[in-house]
Amino acid sequence: MIQHKRLRVAVLGCTGSIGRQTLDVCKQHADKVEVVALSAHSSVEELCRDAREFGVRWVGIADEERAKDVSCDELPQGCELLVGAKACAELGCMPEVDCVVLAVVGFAGIEAALAAVRAGKRVAYANKESIVVAGDLLMPMLQEGQLVPVDSEHSAIFQSLVGEPAAVRCLWLTCSGGPFYGWDRERLRGVTAADALAHPTWNMGAKITIDSATLMNKGLEVLEAHHLFGVGVDDVRVLVHRQSRIHSMVEFVDGSVKAQLGPSDMRIPIQYGMSYPERWEAPCEPQNWHMEPPLSFGEADEETFGCLRLAREAGRAGGTLPCVMNAANEVANAAFREGACGFLDIERIVGTVMERAAVERVSTIEQLWECDRRAREAAHVVLREVGA
Ligand code: NDP
Ligand code: MG
């Protein structure tokens, strides 16, 4: 990567939870980072405010209707506005960008991911759905050191692997267990969106908060780790660890286990995504280890939280099945948030759409778009059946 005086960063999805925390890190390290481009879907007021604060050169707005509300004087002088579904991808491959923080939610992030990787950028990668769906296309395009995961578990594994030759026996993905840890299915049936949106440890966007409650988030993370680190789906093991201090671990063939620990603050892995292989001053307060309660470990309950089991099944089958699973989950997750289905219906919708789908080998991005479209349609059909 060509090093300029400061790292020139594009934050795609800057108005979300990861995006906001990224901008906070950038502010704290203004001597090292220059924010040159920002994008959002439809939160245009927030986007324009950030654009003025950071004096960026480019902004992208995915929603064409909302983009019409933006006038030139709301943007910094000379700032160029890009509009439409491809805006993120265009920003991410600009020659003036060194590092792309990919903080878009959902499969929609894939175009930007592919464009940035193709252009040889450092990608600080939060958008797990696009790795799960298109890992077969994305991973072979990578050259060493260009993709640094931001998801806390994957950052922990990435950090544990620095300086290690490939002698991994398995990966241990830690999992807080979500807000309904220890509940049975009878109790889960009555869960509302408000209950599920109150996550015990992390303050995150709405979609991933629901995914954390169903454990689909952990399922997506198993497949994300499988692609990122080239480890078999069944060698990515889930370990319930309620305190969220150990962010994940690598077990090597000689029985040694390396882990990364720290505060439950996403700004640390976000920052590492930009600073790697260096380390910069902490963006948050350090942990007071003397005051910590004992650390506990347990097994994830894949029977009660069926989404985790479904994700593993999708990963074992491979091909287009993870795409089908992800699309059905995006539909069911949004429907649950809107009150259109119950908590356990999410798993039912995902499972039914997966059962009805034909699985193919992944060969092109167009094939994945088509598969995603069909799976979303199928999920809406099952949603109507569930509601009937
Ligand atoms: P949010 O919902 O808070 O933010 C999503 C961002 O993406 C917003 O800026 C949003 O813009 C933008 N966006 C949404 N849809 C589109 C689209 N179709 N095209 C372009 N931009 C779009 O999500 P999070 O920040 O919580 O999560 C982002 C990603 O990071 C997800 O993949 C998530 O799984 C992953 N992640 C998140 C963690 C967290 O702590 N939040 C932890 C680990 C991973 P607008 O505001 O205009 O809608
Ligand atoms: Mg995570």
XYZ file of C-alpha atoms and ligand atoms in Angstrom:
437
model
C 0.000 0.000 0.000
C 1.353 3.478 -0.845
C 1.773 5.392 2.419
C 0.895 9.083 2.324
C 1.450 11.449 5.228
C -1.900 10.454 6.703
C -3.995 7.387 5.914
C -6.759 8.549 3.545
C -9.967 6.838 4.623
C -13.421 6.337 3.055
C -16.088 5.448 5.624
C -18.922 3.642 3.846
C -22.033 3.519 6.061
C -20.760 6.408 8.215
C -24.175 7.120 9.767
C -24.513 3.699 11.425
C -23.175 2.310 14.686
C -19.813 1.169 13.266
C -19.616 4.245 11.031
C -20.084 6.687 13.941
C -17.505 4.876 16.048
C -15.101 4.932 13.089
C -15.468 8.704 12.833
C -14.796 8.973 16.549
C -11.533 7.012 16.123
C -10.630 9.210 13.128
C -11.193 12.333 15.237
C -8.985 10.992 18.027
C -6.222 10.228 15.516
C -6.549 13.229 13.229
C -2.736 13.341 12.987
C -2.740 9.874 11.388
C -6.043 9.706 9.506
C -7.685 11.955 6.923
C -11.342 11.204 6.172
C -11.734 11.880 2.454
C -15.056 10.181 1.580
C -18.295 9.290 3.366
C -21.467 7.474 2.393
C -24.905 6.623 3.764
C -28.144 5.154 2.511
C -30.741 7.792 3.393
C -29.616 9.678 6.548
C -28.677 12.729 4.482
C -28.714 15.403 7.221
C -26.289 13.432 9.359
C -24.130 12.665 6.333
C -23.894 16.344 5.318
C -23.023 17.347 8.896
C -20.189 14.789 8.962
C -19.041 15.850 5.501
C -18.706 19.464 6.701
C -17.025 18.479 9.961
C -14.370 16.383 8.219
C -14.176 18.552 5.084
C -14.426 15.508 2.817
C -13.953 15.571 -0.934
C -16.648 13.033 -1.839
C -19.973 11.873 -0.423
C -22.187 9.028 -1.623
C -25.937 8.610 -1.092
C -27.476 5.268 -2.063
C -31.118 6.380 -1.940
C -31.722 8.464 -5.081
C -34.911 10.076 -3.743
C -33.268 11.256 -0.524
C -30.280 12.562 -2.499
C -32.606 15.097 -4.189
C -32.973 16.830 -0.777
C -29.273 17.705 -0.698
C -28.097 21.052 -2.038
C -24.491 22.055 -2.744
C -24.302 24.568 0.108
C -24.895 21.777 2.649
C -21.647 20.146 1.550
C -18.092 21.414 1.980
C -16.750 23.544 -0.858
C -15.649 21.460 -3.837
C -17.189 18.277 -2.426
C -18.561 15.969 -5.117
C -21.853 14.070 -4.590
C -22.295 10.558 -5.999
C -25.781 9.052 -6.050
C -27.317 5.594 -6.391
C -26.674 1.974 -5.525
C -23.181 2.053 -7.032
C -22.053 5.220 -5.190
C -20.378 3.276 -2.351
C -18.444 1.130 -4.802
C -17.260 4.202 -6.731
C -16.042 5.916 -3.554
C -14.215 2.835 -2.357
C -11.992 2.550 -5.411
C -10.955 6.217 -5.826
C -7.179 6.584 -6.284
C -7.152 9.149 -3.430
C -8.406 6.506 -0.930
C -5.925 4.226 0.902
C -8.308 2.483 3.294
C -12.022 1.692 3.060
C -13.962 1.129 6.275
C -16.841 -1.025 5.079
C -19.595 -0.375 7.620
C -22.654 -0.844 5.373
C -25.212 -3.331 6.734
C -26.423 -6.349 4.721
C -25.570 -7.928 1.386
C -25.834 -4.464 -0.239
C -22.203 -3.921 0.834
C -20.880 -6.494 -1.628
C -20.358 -4.197 -4.648
C -18.243 -1.815 -2.565
C -16.296 -4.737 -1.092
C -15.472 -6.223 -4.488
C -14.563 -2.830 -5.972
C -12.261 -1.912 -3.071
C -10.542 -5.296 -3.053
C -10.107 -5.197 -6.838
C -8.552 -1.727 -6.536
C -6.041 -3.126 -4.001
C -7.276 -1.053 -1.046
C -6.864 -1.853 2.613
C -10.388 -2.831 3.665
C -11.304 -2.563 7.363
C -14.185 -4.975 6.976
C -17.284 -4.877 9.212
C -19.892 -5.940 6.627
C -20.042 -9.639 7.559
C -23.071 -10.474 5.393
C -21.119 -9.862 2.185
C -18.317 -12.216 3.273
C -20.842 -14.916 4.191
C -22.651 -14.639 0.853
C -19.767 -13.962 -1.519
C -16.736 -15.344 0.320
C -16.146 -17.828 -2.527
C -15.662 -14.894 -4.944
C -14.078 -12.392 -2.593
C -11.378 -14.428 -0.859
C -9.506 -15.580 -3.990
C -9.214 -11.894 -5.028
C -7.335 -10.892 -1.899
C -3.651 -10.300 -1.628
C -2.047 -10.633 1.769
C -2.753 -7.917 4.303
C -5.483 -6.089 2.428
C -8.489 -7.221 4.414
C -8.475 -6.612 8.163
C -11.628 -7.781 9.917
C -13.458 -5.335 12.181
C -15.948 -7.782 13.704
C -14.546 -8.109 17.249
C -14.229 -11.922 17.181
C -12.509 -11.939 13.800
C -10.212 -9.100 14.761
C -9.253 -11.147 17.846
C -8.473 -14.180 15.677
C -6.613 -12.051 13.124
C -4.523 -10.523 15.934
C -3.837 -13.978 17.450
C -2.608 -15.204 14.068
C -0.100 -12.400 13.470
C 3.336 -14.012 13.167
C 1.952 -17.562 13.172
C 2.493 -20.109 10.411
C -0.595 -22.141 9.438
C -0.831 -24.697 12.251
C -4.381 -24.054 13.434
C -6.437 -26.871 14.951
C -9.609 -24.859 15.475
C -11.015 -21.404 16.193
C -13.060 -20.535 19.286
C -15.589 -17.794 18.579
C -16.789 -16.267 21.812
C -20.465 -15.387 22.154
C -22.183 -13.296 24.839
C -25.222 -15.580 24.518
C -27.468 -12.616 23.734
C -30.247 -11.167 25.900
C -32.152 -14.466 26.057
C -29.363 -16.752 27.208
C -30.791 -19.707 29.162
C -34.379 -19.146 27.976
C -36.513 -22.014 26.599
C -38.553 -21.860 23.397
C -41.837 -21.334 25.207
C -40.470 -18.128 26.725
C -38.861 -17.065 23.428
C -42.237 -17.267 21.671
C -43.399 -14.100 23.475
C -40.287 -11.996 22.801
C -40.995 -8.577 21.238
C -38.700 -6.410 19.101
C -38.238 -4.016 22.061
C -37.059 -6.927 24.278
C -34.636 -8.115 21.611
C -33.263 -4.630 20.922
C -31.954 -4.361 24.503
C -28.577 -6.129 24.080
C -26.656 -6.658 27.341
C -23.121 -5.836 26.153
C -22.832 -4.055 22.830
C -24.648 -0.977 21.527
C -25.171 -1.857 17.864
C -27.377 -1.200 14.823
C -30.917 -2.649 14.899
C -30.343 -5.514 12.417
C -27.295 -6.987 14.160
C -28.939 -6.565 17.581
C -31.795 -8.827 16.495
C -29.278 -11.229 14.894
C -27.463 -11.341 18.252
C -30.699 -12.268 20.040
C -31.516 -15.135 17.626
C -27.806 -16.174 17.502
C -27.950 -15.751 13.718
C -25.168 -13.230 14.287
C -22.982 -16.008 15.668
C -24.028 -18.230 12.769
C -22.992 -15.543 10.276
C -19.734 -15.170 12.193
C -18.972 -18.895 11.948
C -19.218 -18.621 8.156
C -17.315 -15.324 8.160
C -14.447 -16.998 10.081
C -14.570 -20.019 7.769
C -13.970 -17.769 4.748
C -11.548 -15.307 6.328
C -9.251 -17.877 7.904
C -9.746 -20.889 5.605
C -10.880 -23.134 8.476
C -13.615 -25.791 8.033
C -17.099 -24.812 9.242
C -17.030 -27.465 11.992
C -13.622 -26.287 13.184
C -15.086 -22.908 14.015
C -16.471 -23.577 17.493
C -18.767 -21.332 19.481
C -18.008 -20.678 23.134
C -20.510 -18.856 25.319
C -18.602 -16.299 27.367
C -21.004 -13.901 29.063
C -18.464 -11.272 30.126
C -17.275 -10.458 26.558
C -13.694 -9.865 27.673
C -12.065 -12.608 25.584
C -12.976 -11.605 22.054
C -12.055 -15.002 20.511
C -9.254 -17.569 20.486
C -7.120 -19.693 18.183
C -6.159 -23.229 19.173
C -2.962 -24.468 17.503
C -1.995 -28.066 16.702
C 0.406 -28.208 19.671
C -2.451 -27.491 22.095
C -1.492 -23.834 22.706
C -4.337 -21.341 22.651
C -3.919 -17.630 21.850
C -6.627 -15.082 22.559
C -7.149 -11.349 22.373
C -8.765 -9.678 25.392
C -9.836 -6.130 26.127
C -12.743 -3.798 26.834
C -16.033 -4.458 25.000
C -15.549 -1.435 22.773
C -15.820 -1.742 18.998
C -13.517 1.235 18.530
C -10.543 -1.015 19.327
C -11.053 -3.461 16.415
C -12.169 -0.594 14.148
C -8.952 1.270 14.914
C -6.835 -1.851 14.414
C -8.470 -2.251 10.988
C -6.891 1.069 10.059
C -3.638 0.933 12.069
C -2.548 -2.670 11.311
C 0.285 -3.669 11.496
C 0.871 -0.734 13.862
C -0.930 -0.065 17.107
C -2.147 3.411 18.014
C -3.101 4.883 21.405
C -6.297 3.341 22.848
C -9.530 5.021 21.707
C -11.224 4.191 25.055
C -10.523 3.662 28.752
C -8.392 0.591 29.565
C -9.901 -2.347 31.439
C -9.346 -2.506 35.177
C -8.529 -6.218 35.435
C -8.433 -6.159 39.253
C -12.140 -5.353 39.290
C -13.210 -8.017 36.798
C -15.655 -10.749 37.813
C -14.517 -14.334 37.094
C -14.642 -15.320 33.444
C -17.096 -18.113 32.603
C -17.477 -20.415 29.610
C -20.341 -22.535 28.304
C -21.769 -24.235 25.261
C -24.141 -22.553 22.800
C -27.647 -24.048 22.705
C -28.216 -24.738 18.985
C -31.511 -26.543 19.653
C -33.180 -23.571 21.324
C -31.491 -21.010 19.064
C -32.021 -22.754 15.740
C -30.566 -19.943 13.599
C -27.067 -20.941 14.670
C -27.754 -24.527 13.571
C -29.207 -23.333 10.240
C -26.138 -21.195 9.554
C -23.847 -24.142 10.186
C -25.956 -26.271 7.805
C -25.728 -23.549 5.152
C -21.967 -23.379 5.639
C -21.538 -27.151 5.343
C -23.579 -27.252 2.122
C -21.801 -24.134 0.794
C -22.462 -22.802 -2.729
C -25.466 -20.489 -2.878
C -27.105 -21.770 0.339
C -25.457 -19.127 2.598
C -26.795 -16.486 0.162
C -30.303 -17.949 0.491
C -29.988 -18.076 4.275
C -28.731 -14.499 4.510
C -31.451 -13.088 2.233
C -34.220 -14.907 4.135
C -32.749 -13.686 7.408
C -32.570 -10.056 6.215
C -36.289 -10.232 5.306
C -37.333 -12.046 8.504
C -35.204 -9.798 10.727
C -36.799 -6.643 9.239
C -40.296 -8.195 9.458
C -39.776 -8.980 13.152
C -38.629 -5.401 13.833
C -41.783 -4.131 12.096
C -43.990 -6.448 14.185
C -44.962 -8.539 11.119
C -43.809 -11.855 12.630
C -42.801 -13.400 15.957
C -39.297 -14.054 17.263
C -39.317 -17.792 16.542
C -40.768 -17.130 13.081
C -37.382 -15.712 12.042
C -35.852 -19.179 12.322
C -38.919 -20.764 10.704
C -38.771 -18.429 7.703
C -35.019 -18.917 7.215
C -35.281 -22.718 7.589
C -38.241 -23.027 5.190
C -36.648 -20.847 2.504
C -33.442 -22.897 2.789
C -35.370 -26.186 2.437
C -37.112 -24.946 -0.728
C -33.965 -23.613 -2.403
C -31.874 -25.347 -5.074
C -28.159 -25.057 -4.269
C -25.624 -24.175 -6.958
C -21.880 -23.589 -7.000
C -21.043 -19.859 -6.840
C -19.440 -18.556 -10.013
C -20.496 -14.921 -10.525
C -21.778 -11.959 -8.573
C -24.773 -11.706 -10.955
C -25.739 -15.257 -9.950
C -25.651 -14.193 -6.269
C -27.800 -11.113 -6.943
C -30.374 -13.346 -8.655
C -30.206 -15.923 -5.864
C -30.599 -13.148 -3.265
C -33.635 -11.741 -5.145
C -35.353 -15.135 -5.404
C -34.676 -15.967 -1.738
C -36.154 -12.619 -0.653
C -39.300 -13.351 -2.694
C -39.507 -16.829 -1.164
C -39.094 -15.339 2.331
C -42.016 -12.971 1.714
C -44.141 -15.968 0.662
C -43.257 -17.832 3.888
C -43.853 -14.652 5.881
C -47.419 -14.548 4.510
C -47.880 -18.271 5.349
C -46.616 -17.651 8.903
C -48.992 -14.706 9.309
C -51.999 -16.637 7.898
P -26.338 0.287 11.137
O -27.681 -0.148 10.729
O -26.181 1.033 12.420
O -25.674 1.186 9.972
C -25.667 0.766 8.655
C -25.021 1.808 7.746
O -25.125 1.352 6.399
C -25.708 3.174 7.783
O -24.765 4.176 7.530
C -26.693 3.072 6.617
O -27.086 4.328 6.106
C -25.871 2.300 5.608
N -26.690 1.526 4.664
C -27.781 0.775 4.948
N -28.249 0.191 3.823
C -27.457 0.592 2.814
C -27.444 0.379 1.398
N -28.371 -0.391 0.800
N -26.462 0.948 0.657
C -25.537 1.741 1.240
N -25.495 2.005 2.569
C -26.448 1.430 3.337
O -25.409 -1.025 11.139
P -24.145 -1.363 12.058
O -23.209 -0.216 12.072
O -24.606 -1.953 13.325
O -23.485 -2.573 11.233
C -22.768 -2.376 10.019
C -22.106 -3.701 9.628
O -21.132 -4.011 10.629
C -23.077 -4.889 9.604
O -22.719 -5.762 8.583
C -22.870 -5.556 10.964
O -23.137 -6.934 10.930
C -21.376 -5.301 11.190
N -20.981 -5.274 12.601
C -21.544 -4.377 13.448
C -21.183 -4.338 14.786
C -21.738 -3.302 15.712
O -21.292 -3.220 16.872
N -22.682 -2.479 15.300
C -20.214 -5.295 15.329
C -19.645 -6.175 14.334
C -20.037 -6.161 13.026
P -28.428 5.098 6.688
O -28.067 5.558 8.078
O -28.600 6.226 5.764
O -29.532 4.095 6.666
Mg -19.041 -9.947 16.355
